[in-house]
Amino acid sequence: MTLGKRRERERVLSGIQPTGSGSHLGNYLGAIRHWVQMQDDFDAFYFIPDMHAITVVHDPAALHRRTRETVAELVACGLDPSRCTLFVQSQVPEHAQLAWVLGCITGYGEANRMTQFKDKSARGELGAATVGLFTYPILQAADILLYQADRVPVGEDQKQHLELTRDLAQRFNARFGPTFTVPAAYIATTAERLTDLQEPHRKMSKSLPPGGTIYLQDDPKVLTKKIRSAVTDMGREVVVGPDKPGITNLIGIHAALTGQSTQEVERAYAGKGYGEFKADVAAALVATLEPIQTRFREIVADPGELDRILGVGADKAEEVASATLATAFDRVGFLPRARGAQ
Ligand code: AMP
Ligand code: TRP
């Protein structure tokens, strides 16, 4: 069910949180790189969910810096603000406004079933669980439904939030009339999931020690060292296998960076050892990341330009968001506001 005129291109929307110490190679190969490819085939909306980032205890100065850096990283990786809509969530007030309405059609028990809330609150290291952390998935639903997104590419851990979004869209449409597009999730394949270099049975993540995580901003020496000291497995053959999680991960990285299949990588290293293979993985990594790092430095050095990009993005986003919000408000019975009355 789509509101308004039919669009020529499907609309895609996704977000990446401005937390941690920068984006890592998993974010790039598993998400950002695909976002870049989707800019031309889709009407693409990408944003930084900074309002989601304050659902756990946070440092304001770090959030401020990381929000800018995350935008700079995305642009450095190839998102082009003239081919997609790139914005910061808190600059478009409709997100919070729609979240309120959606919260009013969400069951308490339904929200209470969200496993990410249970996991994060149980861990407790982030401080006491807040109401904001509890309603996080409802804000996420608002992020998506405001833009009438057809597809939402996310990682496996966000599947449940996407299901909730679909349920809320269907419920609202059934109760108040067709308003929201029911989005399809677009879950990244597990084959693309990078694992930690030091603990190859765990997913590469911002929350693991830095030695096993490749950050997009690691300098070439650090990159080379991290690959050289990556945990490998018994044997000496460069082949994929369940008993070789470390080498399998490195083969996946090599393949993604060079645009080859894993079989092609295996063939290229038949009869060669881990040492030579790792040296080539490091070289491919440096070749991919160095230009990204150079662009990143140029972008963060020009904060005025970055603000301008975000201003344009917020205006484009708000045009769509305000139209959807006005319809949703009208559907639930809110009075329209008279503008310019004396
Ligand atoms: P997160 O860092 O969890 O906020 O993830 C942001 C995006 O990066 C999600 O869409 C994930 O699919 C992707 N991502 C995160 N970690 C990995 C990983 N280890 N391998 C592949 N993709 C990842
Ligand atoms: N919760 C998502 C994550 O942690 C980030 C996010 C917020 C998001 N709102 C979104 C992703 C809307 C896609 C669509 O990765």
Short mmCIF file of C-alpha atoms and ligand atoms in Angstrom, two decimals:
data_model
loop_
_atom_site.label_atom_id
_atom_site.label_comp_id
_atom_site.label_asym_id
_atom_site.label_seq_id
_atom_site.Cartn_x
_atom_site.Cartn_y
_atom_site.Cartn_z
CA MET A 1 0.00 0.00 0.00
CA THR A 2 1.71 3.14 -1.12
CA LEU A 3 0.67 6.66 -0.38
CA GLY A 4 0.48 9.15 -3.20
CA LYS A 5 1.80 8.78 -6.69
CA ARG A 6 3.65 5.73 -7.84
CA ARG A 7 7.36 6.21 -7.77
CA GLU A 8 9.61 5.29 -10.66
CA ARG A 9 12.28 3.82 -8.46
CA GLU A 10 11.78 1.85 -5.29
CA ARG A 11 12.76 3.69 -2.18
CA VAL A 12 15.47 2.29 0.08
CA LEU A 13 16.29 3.57 3.55
CA SER A 14 18.90 2.66 6.12
CA GLY A 15 20.77 4.12 9.06
CA ILE A 16 24.07 3.63 10.82
CA GLN A 17 24.63 4.67 14.42
CA PRO A 18 27.29 7.26 15.27
CA THR A 19 28.69 5.22 18.13
CA GLY A 20 31.99 3.54 18.97
CA SER A 21 35.32 4.42 17.50
CA GLY A 22 34.35 4.66 13.85
CA SER A 23 33.00 2.33 11.21
CA HIS A 24 34.76 -0.97 10.71
CA LEU A 25 35.40 -3.17 7.72
CA GLY A 26 32.26 -5.23 8.50
CA ASN A 27 30.15 -2.09 8.26
CA TYR A 28 31.83 -1.20 4.97
CA LEU A 29 31.72 -4.59 3.25
CA GLY A 30 28.39 -5.67 4.79
CA ALA A 31 26.48 -2.39 4.50
CA ILE A 32 28.05 0.88 3.29
CA ARG A 33 29.44 -0.55 0.05
CA HIS A 34 25.96 -1.80 -0.87
CA TRP A 35 24.41 1.53 0.02
CA VAL A 36 26.80 3.15 -2.44
CA GLN A 37 25.76 0.72 -5.18
CA MET A 38 22.06 1.26 -4.45
CA GLN A 39 22.18 5.05 -4.91
CA ASP A 40 21.49 4.88 -8.61
CA ASP A 41 19.00 2.05 -8.79
CA PHE A 42 16.90 3.24 -5.86
CA ASP A 43 15.60 6.48 -4.44
CA ALA A 44 17.97 6.16 -1.50
CA PHE A 45 17.62 7.70 1.97
CA TYR A 46 20.49 7.21 4.42
CA PHE A 47 20.68 8.75 7.84
CA ILE A 48 22.53 8.87 11.13
CA PRO A 49 20.20 7.80 13.96
CA ASP A 50 21.69 10.08 16.62
CA MET A 51 18.46 9.95 18.64
CA HIS A 52 18.91 6.20 18.94
CA ALA A 53 22.47 6.79 20.15
CA ILE A 54 21.28 8.51 23.35
CA THR A 55 19.21 5.53 24.48
CA VAL A 56 22.28 4.37 26.39
CA VAL A 57 24.58 6.47 28.57
CA HIS A 58 26.66 8.61 26.23
CA ASP A 59 29.16 11.45 26.13
CA PRO A 60 27.70 14.53 24.35
CA ALA A 61 31.06 15.67 22.94
CA ALA A 62 31.75 12.21 21.56
CA LEU A 63 28.28 11.97 19.99
CA HIS A 64 28.76 15.37 18.37
CA ARG A 65 32.15 14.37 16.93
CA ARG A 66 31.09 10.88 15.87
CA THR A 67 27.98 12.16 14.09
CA ARG A 68 30.14 14.40 11.91
CA GLU A 69 32.72 11.68 11.39
CA THR A 70 30.09 9.12 10.45
CA VAL A 71 28.73 11.44 7.78
CA ALA A 72 32.28 12.09 6.55
CA GLU A 73 32.95 8.34 6.44
CA LEU A 74 29.85 7.68 4.40
CA VAL A 75 30.70 10.39 1.90
CA ALA A 76 34.33 9.23 1.76
CA CYS A 77 33.10 5.70 1.03
CA GLY A 78 31.14 6.98 -1.95
CA LEU A 79 27.72 8.19 -0.84
CA ASP A 80 27.05 11.19 -3.02
CA PRO A 81 24.67 13.75 -1.48
CA SER A 82 23.50 14.69 -4.96
CA ARG A 83 22.46 11.09 -5.72
CA CYS A 84 20.97 10.15 -2.35
CA THR A 85 19.36 11.88 0.61
CA LEU A 86 21.86 11.91 3.47
CA PHE A 87 20.75 13.38 6.79
CA VAL A 88 20.89 13.37 10.57
CA GLN A 89 17.79 12.09 12.37
CA SER A 90 17.55 14.75 15.09
CA GLN A 91 17.48 17.49 12.42
CA VAL A 92 14.13 16.19 11.15
CA PRO A 93 11.65 16.54 14.05
CA GLU A 94 8.99 14.40 12.35
CA HIS A 95 10.82 11.25 13.54
CA ALA A 96 9.99 11.95 17.19
CA GLN A 97 6.49 13.11 16.30
CA LEU A 98 5.55 9.98 14.39
CA ALA A 99 7.18 7.79 17.04
CA TRP A 100 4.66 9.13 19.57
CA VAL A 101 1.71 8.13 17.41
CA LEU A 102 3.17 4.69 16.69
CA GLY A 103 3.86 4.19 20.40
CA CYS A 104 0.14 4.59 20.94
CA ILE A 105 -0.67 1.61 18.73
CA THR A 106 2.14 -0.60 20.10
CA GLY A 107 1.23 -3.12 22.77
CA TYR A 108 3.33 -3.04 25.92
CA GLY A 109 3.85 -6.78 25.68
CA GLU A 110 4.79 -6.44 22.03
CA ALA A 111 7.52 -3.91 22.84
CA ASN A 112 8.63 -6.02 25.76
CA ARG A 113 9.39 -8.96 23.45
CA MET A 114 12.17 -7.12 21.59
CA THR A 115 15.30 -9.14 22.19
CA GLN A 116 17.74 -6.27 21.64
CA PHE A 117 16.16 -4.41 24.57
CA LYS A 118 16.34 -7.51 26.73
CA ASP A 119 19.99 -8.13 25.81
CA LYS A 120 21.12 -4.54 26.27
CA SER A 121 19.26 -4.01 29.52
CA ALA A 122 20.40 -7.36 30.92
CA ARG A 123 24.03 -6.48 30.23
CA GLY A 124 23.62 -3.46 32.47
CA GLU A 125 27.05 -2.05 31.67
CA LEU A 126 25.39 0.79 29.77
CA GLY A 127 23.67 2.05 32.92
CA ALA A 128 20.10 1.37 34.00
CA ALA A 129 17.75 0.59 31.13
CA THR A 130 15.74 3.66 30.15
CA VAL A 131 12.30 4.14 28.68
CA GLY A 132 14.11 5.47 25.58
CA LEU A 133 15.90 2.16 25.16
CA PHE A 134 12.55 0.40 25.55
CA THR A 135 10.83 2.49 22.88
CA TYR A 136 13.88 2.44 20.55
CA PRO A 137 12.20 0.04 18.06
CA ILE A 138 9.17 2.32 17.81
CA LEU A 139 11.40 5.26 16.88
CA GLN A 140 13.04 2.98 14.32
CA ALA A 141 9.61 2.15 12.87
CA ALA A 142 8.92 5.88 12.57
CA ASP A 143 12.28 6.37 10.78
CA ILE A 144 11.22 3.86 8.15
CA LEU A 145 7.50 4.60 7.76
CA LEU A 146 7.95 8.38 7.44
CA TYR A 147 9.74 7.84 4.14
CA GLN A 148 7.38 5.19 2.75
CA ALA A 149 10.47 3.01 2.29
CA ASP A 150 10.02 -0.12 0.17
CA ARG A 151 13.22 -1.79 1.31
CA VAL A 152 15.35 -1.54 4.41
CA PRO A 153 18.78 -3.17 4.24
CA VAL A 154 19.90 -4.11 7.74
CA GLY A 155 21.91 -6.72 9.57
CA GLU A 156 20.39 -9.90 10.99
CA ASP A 157 20.17 -8.34 14.48
CA GLN A 158 17.61 -5.81 13.21
CA LYS A 159 15.20 -8.38 11.79
CA GLN A 160 12.85 -8.22 14.75
CA HIS A 161 12.68 -4.41 14.59
CA LEU A 162 11.74 -4.67 10.93
CA GLU A 163 8.99 -7.16 11.76
CA LEU A 164 7.62 -4.75 14.35
CA THR A 165 7.73 -1.95 11.76
CA ARG A 166 5.72 -4.03 9.32
CA ASP A 167 3.19 -4.96 12.00
CA LEU A 168 2.75 -1.33 13.02
CA ALA A 169 2.33 -0.18 9.42
CA GLN A 170 -0.32 -2.83 8.76
CA ARG A 171 -2.12 -2.10 12.02
CA PHE A 172 -2.19 1.64 11.40
CA ASN A 173 -3.37 1.17 7.82
CA ALA A 174 -6.12 -1.22 8.91
CA ARG A 175 -7.30 1.01 11.73
CA PHE A 176 -7.03 4.46 10.17
CA GLY A 177 -6.85 3.90 6.42
CA PRO A 178 -3.99 3.33 3.99
CA THR A 179 -1.12 5.58 5.06
CA PHE A 180 2.17 3.70 5.19
CA THR A 181 4.08 1.52 2.76
CA VAL A 182 4.75 -1.84 4.40
CA PRO A 183 8.53 -2.19 4.00
CA ALA A 184 10.41 -5.35 3.12
CA ALA A 185 13.50 -6.16 5.12
CA TYR A 186 16.63 -6.74 3.16
CA ILE A 187 18.76 -8.79 5.47
CA ALA A 188 22.46 -9.04 4.66
CA THR A 189 23.49 -12.61 3.93
CA THR A 190 25.47 -14.31 6.65
CA ALA A 191 28.08 -15.25 4.04
CA GLU A 192 29.08 -11.61 4.11
CA ARG A 193 29.42 -11.41 7.83
CA LEU A 194 33.01 -10.65 8.79
CA THR A 195 34.34 -12.15 11.96
CA ASP A 196 36.82 -10.80 14.47
CA LEU A 197 40.47 -11.31 13.51
CA GLN A 198 41.44 -12.45 16.98
CA GLU A 199 38.28 -14.40 17.83
CA PRO A 200 37.13 -15.67 14.43
CA HIS A 201 34.00 -17.34 15.78
CA ARG A 202 32.63 -13.92 16.79
CA LYS A 203 31.23 -11.21 14.50
CA MET A 204 33.54 -8.26 13.83
CA SER A 205 32.10 -5.55 16.04
CA LYS A 206 32.84 -2.17 17.56
CA SER A 207 32.39 -3.69 20.98
CA LEU A 208 35.29 -6.17 20.77
CA PRO A 209 38.94 -5.20 21.48
CA PRO A 210 40.49 -3.18 18.62
CA GLY A 211 43.13 -5.80 17.70
CA GLY A 212 40.52 -7.96 16.01
CA THR A 213 38.55 -5.16 14.36
CA ILE A 214 39.66 -3.34 11.23
CA TYR A 215 38.62 0.30 11.42
CA LEU A 216 38.24 2.26 8.21
CA GLN A 217 40.55 4.87 9.74
CA ASP A 218 43.36 2.50 10.79
CA ASP A 219 46.55 3.65 9.16
CA PRO A 220 48.25 1.35 6.66
CA LYS A 221 50.85 0.14 9.19
CA VAL A 222 48.14 -0.79 11.67
CA LEU A 223 46.09 -2.49 8.95
CA THR A 224 49.04 -4.58 7.86
CA LYS A 225 49.90 -5.52 11.42
CA LYS A 226 46.31 -6.53 12.24
CA ILE A 227 46.13 -8.81 9.21
CA ARG A 228 49.59 -10.27 9.84
CA SER A 229 48.65 -11.13 13.43
CA ALA A 230 45.15 -12.40 12.59
CA VAL A 231 44.51 -15.77 14.18
CA THR A 232 44.80 -18.53 11.60
CA ASP A 233 44.09 -22.20 11.81
CA MET A 234 45.73 -25.58 11.75
CA GLY A 235 47.22 -26.63 8.44
CA ARG A 236 48.68 -24.34 5.84
CA GLU A 237 46.20 -24.35 3.00
CA VAL A 238 44.28 -21.25 1.98
CA VAL A 239 40.84 -22.87 1.79
CA VAL A 240 37.40 -22.16 3.20
CA GLY A 241 36.14 -24.61 5.81
CA PRO A 242 34.20 -24.91 9.05
CA ASP A 243 37.40 -25.94 10.84
CA LYS A 244 39.20 -22.87 9.46
CA PRO A 245 37.21 -19.85 10.66
CA GLY A 246 40.21 -17.49 10.62
CA ILE A 247 41.34 -18.28 7.07
CA THR A 248 37.73 -18.44 5.86
CA ASN A 249 37.22 -14.90 7.16
CA LEU A 250 40.39 -13.64 5.46
CA ILE A 251 39.40 -15.30 2.19
CA GLY A 252 36.02 -13.57 2.42
CA ILE A 253 37.72 -10.22 3.00
CA HIS A 254 40.12 -10.75 0.10
CA ALA A 255 37.29 -11.80 -2.21
CA ALA A 256 35.10 -8.82 -1.29
CA LEU A 257 37.97 -6.35 -1.70
CA THR A 258 39.09 -7.67 -5.06
CA GLY A 259 35.65 -8.52 -6.46
CA GLN A 260 36.44 -12.22 -6.79
CA SER A 261 34.58 -15.29 -5.60
CA THR A 262 36.02 -17.21 -2.67
CA GLN A 263 36.72 -20.12 -5.05
CA GLU A 264 38.81 -17.86 -7.23
CA VAL A 265 40.81 -16.75 -4.20
CA GLU A 266 41.33 -20.37 -3.14
CA ARG A 267 42.56 -21.25 -6.62
CA ALA A 268 44.94 -18.30 -6.74
CA TYR A 269 46.59 -19.43 -3.49
CA ALA A 270 46.69 -23.17 -4.11
CA GLY A 271 50.10 -24.38 -2.94
CA LYS A 272 50.98 -21.04 -1.34
CA GLY A 273 51.22 -20.45 2.38
CA TYR A 274 49.42 -18.27 4.88
CA GLY A 275 52.24 -15.70 4.91
CA GLU A 276 52.01 -14.78 1.25
CA PHE A 277 48.21 -14.79 1.39
CA LYS A 278 48.09 -12.48 4.40
CA ALA A 279 50.51 -10.05 2.76
CA ASP A 280 48.18 -9.83 -0.24
CA VAL A 281 45.08 -9.36 1.94
CA ALA A 282 46.86 -6.50 3.71
CA ALA A 283 47.86 -4.92 0.39
CA ALA A 284 44.28 -5.15 -0.95
CA LEU A 285 42.99 -3.61 2.25
CA VAL A 286 45.41 -0.71 2.12
CA ALA A 287 44.61 -0.12 -1.56
CA THR A 288 40.88 0.10 -0.77
CA LEU A 289 41.08 2.13 2.42
CA GLU A 290 43.83 4.65 1.65
CA PRO A 291 41.77 6.69 -0.83
CA ILE A 292 38.78 6.56 1.55
CA GLN A 293 40.99 7.86 4.35
CA THR A 294 42.32 10.70 2.21
CA ARG A 295 38.78 11.80 1.30
CA PHE A 296 37.68 11.46 4.92
CA ARG A 297 40.43 13.84 6.05
CA GLU A 298 39.46 16.39 3.41
CA ILE A 299 35.80 16.27 4.42
CA VAL A 300 36.35 16.64 8.18
CA ALA A 301 38.73 19.51 7.47
CA ASP A 302 35.83 21.49 5.97
CA PRO A 303 33.03 21.57 8.58
CA GLY A 304 31.16 24.30 6.70
CA GLU A 305 30.76 22.06 3.67
CA LEU A 306 29.68 19.16 5.85
CA ASP A 307 27.00 21.31 7.49
CA ARG A 308 25.84 22.43 4.07
CA ILE A 309 25.51 18.81 2.90
CA LEU A 310 23.48 17.97 5.98
CA GLY A 311 21.30 21.06 5.58
CA VAL A 312 20.41 20.02 2.04
CA GLY A 313 19.81 16.44 3.21
CA ALA A 314 17.53 17.50 6.09
CA ASP A 315 15.49 19.71 3.74
CA LYS A 316 15.03 16.88 1.23
CA ALA A 317 14.17 14.41 4.01
CA GLU A 318 11.73 16.77 5.67
CA GLU A 319 9.81 17.32 2.48
CA VAL A 320 8.87 13.63 2.44
CA ALA A 321 8.61 13.22 6.22
CA SER A 322 6.31 16.20 6.75
CA ALA A 323 3.87 15.02 4.09
CA THR A 324 3.64 11.56 5.66
CA LEU A 325 3.31 12.98 9.16
CA ALA A 326 0.53 15.36 8.08
CA THR A 327 -1.41 12.42 6.63
CA ALA A 328 -0.86 10.29 9.73
CA PHE A 329 -1.92 13.15 12.05
CA ASP A 330 -5.01 13.75 9.96
CA ARG A 331 -5.88 10.04 9.95
CA VAL A 332 -5.77 9.79 13.74
CA GLY A 333 -7.97 12.87 14.08
CA PHE A 334 -5.56 15.69 14.96
CA LEU A 335 -6.65 19.16 13.81
CA PRO A 336 -4.55 20.83 11.13
CA ARG A 337 -2.77 23.97 12.34
CA ALA A 338 -3.77 27.29 10.80
CA ARG A 339 -0.62 29.01 9.60
CA GLY A 340 0.00 32.75 9.92
CA ALA A 341 -3.19 33.43 11.95
CA GLN A 342 -3.19 36.77 13.85
P1 AMP B 1 26.24 -1.91 13.51
O1 AMP B 1 27.70 -1.74 13.62
O2 AMP B 1 25.76 -3.11 14.27
O3 AMP B 1 25.48 -0.65 13.81
O4 AMP B 1 25.92 -2.29 12.01
C1 AMP B 1 25.66 -1.40 10.98
C2 AMP B 1 25.59 -2.17 9.67
O5 AMP B 1 26.85 -2.81 9.37
C3 AMP B 1 24.53 -3.28 9.65
O6 AMP B 1 23.73 -3.10 8.50
C4 AMP B 1 25.28 -4.59 9.54
O7 AMP B 1 24.73 -5.43 8.58
C5 AMP B 1 26.67 -4.20 9.07
N1 AMP B 1 27.64 -4.98 9.86
C6 AMP B 1 27.97 -4.80 11.15
N2 AMP B 1 28.90 -5.70 11.54
C7 AMP B 1 29.17 -6.47 10.47
C8 AMP B 1 30.02 -7.58 10.23
N3 AMP B 1 30.84 -8.06 11.16
N4 AMP B 1 30.03 -8.13 8.99
C9 AMP B 1 29.23 -7.65 8.02
N5 AMP B 1 28.40 -6.62 8.18
C10 AMP B 1 28.35 -6.02 9.38
N1 TRP B 2 18.80 0.18 14.90
C1 TRP B 2 19.69 0.24 13.76
C2 TRP B 2 21.03 -0.39 14.13
O1 TRP B 2 21.40 -0.41 15.28
C3 TRP B 2 19.92 1.66 13.30
C4 TRP B 2 18.64 2.25 12.78
C5 TRP B 2 17.85 3.17 13.39
C6 TRP B 2 18.04 1.93 11.54
N2 TRP B 2 16.77 3.46 12.63
C7 TRP B 2 16.85 2.72 11.47
C8 TRP B 2 18.38 1.07 10.50
C9 TRP B 2 16.01 2.65 10.38
C10 TRP B 2 17.51 1.00 9.40
C11 TRP B 2 16.34 1.78 9.35
O2 TRP B 2 21.74 -0.84 13.24
#
